[in-house]
Coordinates of C-alpha atoms and ligand atoms in Angstrom, one line a residue:
M191 CA -0.6 24.3 58.4
T192 CA 0.7 22.0 55.7
L193 CA 4.5 22.1 55.4
P194 CA 6.2 22.1 52.0
P195 CA 7.6 18.7 51.2
V196 CA 11.2 17.9 52.2
P197 CA 13.4 18.1 49.1
S198 CA 14.3 14.5 48.0
A199 CA 18.0 15.3 48.1
V200 CA 17.7 16.1 51.9
A201 CA 15.8 12.9 52.6
T202 CA 18.3 10.7 50.6
V203 CA 21.4 12.3 52.0
L204 CA 20.1 12.0 55.5
S205 CA 18.8 8.5 55.1
D206 CA 22.5 7.4 55.8
L207 CA 22.6 9.2 59.1
G208 CA 22.6 5.9 60.9
T209 CA 26.0 5.1 59.4
V210 CA 27.7 8.1 61.0
R211 CA 25.8 8.3 64.3
T212 CA 28.1 5.9 66.2
W213 CA 31.5 7.1 65.1
A214 CA 30.4 10.8 65.4
A215 CA 29.3 10.2 69.0
D216 CA 32.6 8.4 69.7
F217 CA 34.5 11.2 68.1
Y218 CA 32.5 13.7 70.2
R219 CA 33.2 11.8 73.5
D220 CA 36.9 11.6 72.7
L221 CA 37.1 15.4 71.9
H222 CA 35.2 16.2 75.1
A223 CA 37.6 14.1 77.2
H224 CA 40.6 15.7 75.5
P225 CA 40.0 19.4 75.1
E226 CA 42.6 21.9 74.0
L227 CA 42.8 25.6 74.7
S228 CA 42.7 28.3 71.9
H229 CA 45.6 28.1 69.4
Q230 CA 46.7 24.8 70.9
E231 CA 44.2 22.6 69.1
H232 CA 47.0 20.3 67.7
A233 CA 45.6 16.9 68.6
T234 CA 42.1 18.0 67.8
A235 CA 43.2 19.2 64.3
A236 CA 45.0 15.9 63.7
K237 CA 41.9 13.9 64.6
I238 CA 39.8 16.0 62.3
G239 CA 42.3 15.7 59.5
A240 CA 42.3 11.9 59.8
R241 CA 38.5 11.8 59.8
L242 CA 38.2 14.0 56.8
S243 CA 40.7 11.8 54.9
A244 CA 38.7 8.8 55.8
S245 CA 35.6 10.5 54.3
D246 CA 37.5 11.1 51.0
V247 CA 37.6 14.9 51.4
E248 CA 40.4 17.2 50.1
L249 CA 42.3 18.2 53.2
H250 CA 44.2 21.4 54.1
T251 CA 45.8 21.7 57.5
G252 CA 47.7 24.4 59.4
V253 CA 45.5 27.2 58.1
G254 CA 46.1 30.1 60.4
G255 CA 47.8 27.9 63.0
T256 CA 45.8 24.8 63.7
G257 CA 42.9 25.5 61.3
V258 CA 41.7 22.6 59.1
V259 CA 39.8 22.9 55.9
G260 CA 38.0 20.1 54.1
L261 CA 36.8 20.5 50.5
V262 CA 34.2 18.3 48.8
R263 CA 34.4 19.3 45.1
N264 CA 31.5 18.0 43.2
G265 CA 31.2 19.8 39.9
K266 CA 30.0 23.2 38.8
G267 CA 27.5 24.7 41.2
P268 CA 27.2 26.8 44.4
V269 CA 30.0 26.9 46.9
V270 CA 28.8 26.6 50.5
M271 CA 31.0 27.1 53.6
L272 CA 30.2 25.2 56.8
R273 CA 32.1 26.3 59.8
A274 CA 32.8 24.7 63.3
D275 CA 35.0 26.1 66.0
M276 CA 37.2 23.6 68.0
D277 CA 38.8 25.2 71.0
A278 CA 38.0 24.7 74.7
L279 CA 38.2 26.9 77.8
P280 CA 40.3 27.0 81.1
V281 CA 37.4 25.6 83.2
A282 CA 37.5 22.6 85.6
E283 CA 34.8 20.3 84.4
A284 CA 32.2 19.4 87.1
T285 CA 29.6 17.4 85.0
G286 CA 30.5 14.0 86.5
L287 CA 30.1 12.4 83.0
D288 CA 32.1 9.3 82.4
Y289 CA 33.8 11.1 79.4
A290 CA 34.4 14.3 81.5
S291 CA 37.8 16.1 80.9
T292 CA 40.5 15.7 83.5
T293 CA 43.0 17.6 81.3
T294 CA 45.2 20.2 82.8
V295 CA 47.9 22.3 81.0
T296 CA 50.5 24.9 82.2
D297 CA 49.5 28.4 81.0
G298 CA 51.7 31.2 80.0
D299 CA 52.2 32.3 83.6
G300 CA 53.4 28.8 84.6
R301 CA 50.1 28.0 86.4
E302 CA 48.4 24.7 86.0
V303 CA 44.9 25.2 84.6
S304 CA 42.1 22.7 83.9
V305 CA 40.7 22.6 80.4
M306 CA 37.1 21.8 79.4
H307 CA 34.9 21.9 76.4
A308 CA 32.5 24.2 78.3
C309 CA 31.1 25.9 75.2
G310 CA 30.2 22.9 73.1
H311 CA 32.7 23.4 70.3
D312 CA 33.4 19.6 70.5
M313 CA 29.7 19.1 69.5
H314 CA 30.1 21.6 66.6
V315 CA 33.1 19.6 65.3
A316 CA 31.3 16.2 65.5
C317 CA 28.2 17.6 63.8
L318 CA 30.2 19.1 60.9
L319 CA 32.3 15.9 60.4
G320 CA 29.0 13.9 60.3
A321 CA 27.4 16.3 57.8
V322 CA 30.5 16.5 55.5
H323 CA 30.8 12.7 55.5
L324 CA 27.1 12.4 54.5
L325 CA 27.5 15.0 51.7
A326 CA 30.8 13.5 50.5
T327 CA 29.3 10.0 50.2
S328 CA 26.2 11.1 48.3
R329 CA 27.7 13.2 45.5
S330 CA 25.2 11.9 43.0
R331 CA 22.5 13.8 44.9
W332 CA 23.9 17.3 44.5
R333 CA 26.3 19.6 42.6
G334 CA 28.7 22.3 43.8
T335 CA 31.4 22.5 46.5
V336 CA 31.2 22.1 50.2
V337 CA 33.9 23.8 52.2
A338 CA 34.2 22.6 55.8
V339 CA 36.1 25.0 58.0
F340 CA 37.4 23.9 61.4
Q341 CA 38.4 27.1 63.1
P342 CA 40.8 27.5 66.0
A343 CA 40.6 30.1 68.8
E344 CA 37.1 31.3 68.8
E345 CA 37.2 31.9 72.5
T346 CA 40.0 34.4 72.1
G347 CA 38.3 36.1 69.2
D348 CA 41.2 35.8 66.8
G349 CA 41.0 32.4 65.2
A350 CA 38.8 33.4 62.3
R351 CA 41.1 36.3 61.4
A352 CA 44.1 34.0 61.8
M353 CA 42.6 31.7 59.1
I354 CA 42.0 34.6 56.8
D355 CA 45.5 35.9 57.4
G356 CA 46.8 32.4 56.9
G357 CA 45.5 32.2 53.3
L358 CA 42.1 30.6 53.7
A359 CA 40.6 32.5 50.7
G360 CA 43.4 31.3 48.4
L361 CA 42.5 27.6 49.0
L362 CA 38.9 28.1 48.0
P363 CA 36.8 28.7 44.9
E364 CA 34.5 31.7 45.2
V365 CA 32.3 31.0 48.1
D366 CA 28.5 31.9 47.9
V367 CA 27.4 31.6 51.5
A368 CA 28.8 30.8 55.0
L369 CA 26.9 28.9 57.6
A370 CA 27.6 28.1 61.2
Q371 CA 25.8 26.9 64.3
H372 CA 26.2 27.0 68.1
V373 CA 24.8 24.7 70.8
L374 CA 22.8 26.7 73.4
P375 CA 21.0 26.0 76.7
A376 CA 17.7 25.2 75.0
S377 CA 15.9 21.9 74.6
A378 CA 17.9 19.4 72.5
G379 CA 16.3 18.7 69.2
V380 CA 15.3 22.3 68.4
V381 CA 16.9 24.8 66.0
G382 CA 16.5 28.5 66.1
T383 CA 17.2 31.3 63.6
H384 CA 17.4 35.1 63.9
A385 CA 17.7 37.6 61.1
G386 CA 19.8 40.8 61.5
P387 CA 22.0 41.5 64.5
T388 CA 22.2 38.1 66.4
L389 CA 25.2 38.2 68.6
S390 CA 26.7 41.4 70.1
A391 CA 30.0 43.0 69.1
A392 CA 32.4 43.0 72.0
D393 CA 35.4 45.0 72.7
S394 CA 37.8 45.2 75.6
L395 CA 39.6 48.5 76.2
R396 CA 42.5 49.1 78.5
I397 CA 43.0 52.8 79.3
T398 CA 46.1 54.1 81.2
V399 CA 45.7 57.6 82.6
H400 CA 48.8 59.5 83.7
G401 CA 49.3 61.6 86.8
R402 CA 52.3 62.9 88.8
G403 CA 53.3 60.8 91.8
A404 CA 54.0 62.3 95.1
H405 CA 54.1 61.7 98.9
G406 CA 50.6 61.0 100.2
S407 CA 50.9 64.0 102.6
M408 CA 51.7 66.4 99.7
P409 CA 48.8 66.3 97.3
E410 CA 49.7 69.8 96.0
A411 CA 52.8 68.2 94.4
S412 CA 50.7 65.6 92.5
V413 CA 48.3 65.0 89.8
D414 CA 46.4 62.3 91.4
P415 CA 45.5 59.5 88.9
V416 CA 43.3 57.7 91.5
V417 CA 40.9 60.7 91.7
L418 CA 41.1 61.0 87.9
A419 CA 40.3 57.4 87.3
A420 CA 37.4 57.5 89.8
M421 CA 35.9 60.5 87.9
I422 CA 36.2 58.7 84.7
V423 CA 34.5 55.6 86.0
V424 CA 31.5 57.6 87.3
R425 CA 31.3 59.7 84.2
L426 CA 31.4 56.6 81.9
Q427 CA 28.0 55.6 83.4
T428 CA 26.5 58.5 81.5
V429 CA 27.3 56.9 78.1
V430 CA 24.5 54.4 78.3
A431 CA 22.3 56.5 80.5
R432 CA 22.5 59.8 78.6
E433 CA 24.0 59.3 75.2
T434 CA 22.4 56.0 73.9
R435 CA 18.9 55.9 72.6
P436 CA 16.6 54.2 75.1
G437 CA 16.0 50.6 74.1
E438 CA 19.2 50.3 72.2
P439 CA 21.2 47.5 73.9
V440 CA 24.7 48.7 74.9
V441 CA 26.8 47.6 77.8
V442 CA 29.8 49.6 79.2
T443 CA 31.3 47.7 82.1
V444 CA 34.4 48.7 84.0
G445 CA 35.7 45.3 85.0
S446 CA 39.0 46.3 86.4
L447 CA 40.5 49.4 88.0
R448 CA 44.0 49.4 89.3
A449 CA 46.2 52.2 90.8
G450 CA 48.9 52.5 93.5
T451 CA 50.6 50.3 95.9
K452 CA 50.5 52.0 99.3
S453 CA 48.2 54.3 101.3
N454 CA 50.8 57.1 101.6
V455 CA 52.1 57.1 98.0
I456 CA 50.2 59.0 95.3
P457 CA 50.9 56.8 92.2
D458 CA 51.7 58.2 88.8
H459 CA 49.2 56.2 86.7
A460 CA 46.0 54.2 86.9
V461 CA 44.7 51.5 84.6
I462 CA 41.0 51.1 83.7
E463 CA 39.7 48.0 81.8
L464 CA 36.4 48.1 80.1
N465 CA 34.1 45.6 78.3
I466 CA 31.8 47.1 75.7
R467 CA 28.9 45.2 74.0
S468 CA 26.8 46.6 71.2
Y469 CA 24.5 45.5 68.3
S470 CA 25.4 47.8 65.5
E471 CA 28.7 49.2 64.1
Q472 CA 27.3 52.7 64.4
T473 CA 26.5 52.3 68.1
R474 CA 29.9 50.7 68.7
A475 CA 31.7 53.6 67.1
A476 CA 29.6 56.2 68.9
T477 CA 30.2 54.4 72.3
L478 CA 34.0 54.2 71.7
D479 CA 34.0 57.9 70.7
A480 CA 32.1 58.8 73.8
I481 CA 34.5 56.9 76.1
R482 CA 37.5 58.6 74.5
R483 CA 35.9 62.0 74.8
I484 CA 35.1 61.5 78.5
V485 CA 38.6 60.1 79.3
D486 CA 40.4 62.9 77.4
G487 CA 38.2 65.6 79.0
E488 CA 38.7 64.3 82.5
C489 CA 42.5 64.1 81.9
R490 CA 42.5 67.7 80.8
A491 CA 40.4 68.7 83.8
S492 CA 42.9 67.0 86.1
G493 CA 45.9 68.6 84.5
S494 CA 47.2 65.2 83.4
P495 CA 50.8 65.6 82.2
S496 CA 50.4 63.3 79.1
P497 CA 47.5 61.9 77.1
A498 CA 45.9 58.7 78.1
D499 CA 47.0 55.4 76.3
Y500 CA 44.3 53.3 74.7
D501 CA 44.7 49.6 74.0
L502 CA 41.7 47.9 72.3
F503 CA 41.9 44.1 72.6
D504 CA 39.7 41.0 72.5
H505 CA 37.6 42.4 69.7
F506 CA 34.6 40.3 68.6
P507 CA 32.7 41.6 65.5
L508 CA 29.0 42.0 65.4
T509 CA 27.2 38.8 64.1
E510 CA 24.6 40.2 61.8
N511 CA 22.7 37.4 59.9
D512 CA 21.8 38.4 56.3
P513 CA 18.0 38.5 56.2
E514 CA 17.6 36.7 52.8
T515 CA 20.1 34.0 53.7
T516 CA 18.4 33.5 57.1
Q517 CA 15.0 33.3 55.5
R518 CA 16.3 30.5 53.2
V519 CA 17.8 28.6 56.1
A520 CA 14.7 29.1 58.2
A521 CA 12.4 27.9 55.3
A522 CA 14.6 24.8 54.9
F523 CA 14.5 24.1 58.6
T524 CA 10.8 24.5 58.9
S525 CA 10.3 22.1 56.0
F526 CA 12.6 19.5 57.6
F527 CA 12.2 20.0 61.4
G528 CA 8.6 21.2 61.5
D529 CA 7.7 22.7 64.9
R530 CA 11.2 21.9 66.2
S531 CA 12.4 24.9 64.2
G532 CA 11.5 28.5 65.2
P533 CA 12.8 32.0 65.9
M534 CA 15.6 32.5 68.4
P535 CA 16.1 35.8 70.3
A536 CA 19.3 37.8 69.8
Q537 CA 22.0 36.5 72.2
S538 CA 24.2 38.8 74.4
A539 CA 27.3 36.6 73.7
S540 CA 29.8 37.3 70.9
E541 CA 31.5 35.3 68.2
D542 CA 34.3 35.8 65.6
F543 CA 32.8 33.6 62.9
S544 CA 31.6 36.6 60.9
D545 CA 35.2 37.7 60.3
I546 CA 35.5 35.0 57.7
P547 CA 32.4 35.9 55.5
T548 CA 33.0 39.6 56.1
A549 CA 36.6 39.2 54.7
L550 CA 35.2 37.1 51.8
G551 CA 32.4 39.7 51.2
I552 CA 29.7 37.0 51.3
P553 CA 26.4 36.7 53.3
Y554 CA 26.1 34.4 56.2
C555 CA 23.7 32.8 58.7
Y556 CA 24.6 31.6 62.2
W557 CA 21.9 29.7 64.0
G558 CA 21.4 28.0 67.4
I559 CA 20.7 24.4 68.3
G560 CA 19.5 23.2 71.7
G561 CA 21.7 21.0 73.8
T562 CA 19.8 20.5 77.1
D563 CA 18.0 17.2 78.0
P564 CA 14.4 18.0 76.9
Q565 CA 12.8 16.6 80.0
L566 CA 15.1 18.6 82.3
Y567 CA 14.4 21.7 80.2
R568 CA 10.6 21.2 80.4
R569 CA 10.7 20.7 84.2
A570 CA 12.8 23.8 84.7
E571 CA 10.5 25.8 82.4
Q572 CA 7.4 24.6 84.3
A573 CA 9.0 25.6 87.6
G574 CA 10.1 29.0 86.2
R575 CA 13.7 28.0 87.0
V576 CA 15.4 27.9 83.6
A577 CA 18.0 30.5 84.5
Q578 CA 18.8 28.8 87.8
D579 CA 18.7 25.1 86.8
I580 CA 20.0 24.9 83.3
P581 CA 23.8 25.1 83.0
V582 CA 24.8 27.7 80.4
N583 CA 27.8 27.8 78.0
H584 CA 31.1 28.3 79.9
S585 CA 29.7 26.8 83.1
A586 CA 31.6 23.9 84.6
L587 CA 28.4 21.9 84.3
F588 CA 27.7 22.6 80.6
A589 CA 27.6 19.5 78.5
P590 CA 25.0 18.9 75.8
V591 CA 23.2 15.6 75.8
I592 CA 24.7 13.6 72.9
Q593 CA 21.3 12.8 71.5
P594 CA 19.3 14.3 70.0
T595 CA 21.8 17.2 69.9
L596 CA 24.2 15.4 67.6
D597 CA 21.6 14.2 65.1
T598 CA 20.0 17.7 65.0
G599 CA 23.3 19.4 64.5
I600 CA 24.2 17.1 61.6
E601 CA 20.8 17.4 60.1
A602 CA 20.8 21.2 60.4
M603 CA 24.1 21.5 58.5
V604 CA 23.0 19.1 55.7
V605 CA 19.6 20.7 55.4
A606 CA 21.0 24.2 55.2
A607 CA 23.8 23.3 52.8
L608 CA 21.4 21.6 50.4
A609 CA 19.3 24.8 50.4
W610 CA 22.1 26.2 48.2
L611 CA 23.7 23.2 46.5
A612 CA 22.3 22.5 43.1
P613 CA 20.3 19.4 42.2
P614 CA 22.3 16.7 40.2
Q615 CA 22.4 17.1 36.5
A616 CA 19.7 15.0 34.8
A617 CA 21.0 12.0 32.8
G618 CA 22.1 12.7 29.3
Q619 CA 22.9 16.4 30.0
Ligands
ZN241 ZN1 32.4 30.2 74.3
ZN242 ZN1 31.3 28.9 71.8

């Protein structure tokens, strides 16, 4: 197969990659060593702001809390949004790297927790900073506007919405497309795209069912919420087994069930916490409906004195890549990366990135880049031990190899952005 030639703008812009490689790697190591939890990305945001200013980029800070936006305005033309998330997780790092995090913070409950960039968001930031710098210093090669969005609080699912609520749209010209990437446990140097539903929608639901408390020896005086909750948990298993079309991926997990304090006291309520994953809004709505119907029905069957309370929290939207947008990104990747670019399966994880393009009413594409040492990955693959031997996101052992992950992430952002940005105006026009 002969590949289409790499557009000359891509080759020229990326010919300066060597000038950003060192500082971008240093920036990455510094972020990795100094992670911050969701909504607390103050030092991270300050470092990003300083770097963008050094790259001669229009800077907006404090968007939706700690969010940072960099704008490279370069004449009339398409407007491309590139997004990176920047928060870390309450995980104690066990990588043994010389730039491993030893950071601890006191959480809301007064407990000391370790903090680690266990999802690779530090890599996303370094890649985007490198890409924006390359685009900002090669303005003669393209026309349009590049919008770099550094989003807080992806892990809590509310950072993207916070930026929208914080006035993100008002800072920007009309955006044409939004692009984002995530480092994954795959061989470093590869990029993968997937059209359509790519990451699941996730919801957490807390249900409180009400009974009537009584002495454990007098069940006749009670409406027992323990039995009620138990019935609900069993009956909820029929949502996926009996109501969902076979082959449609849906998860309904009861992760927490709490009731009572003592063996001889019938409590007056029980709390059930569920996690729900789905790959279409229709399935999500049908699943939530089914849960509600089962809970309300069981409450009636038990003679519950008041209706159940529902609290939907930690909602992550479905990430559904626009097919046309994804095709354009995939074609640009194939042209640049050759056989290092390919299809990626849909992932069971969830993301809140799509809240931004959805609010702006624009198409988007979210792709994956590998972060695992290629040799390590090959050995694990040959031994059939990828699942056992390759640390995944959120693991205390997850840390991408800096190269070729960093180069690939910078290249992917530049290549995809230039698939939209216009060529420079010819002389004399
Ligand atoms: Zn994560
Ligand atoms: Zn992540």
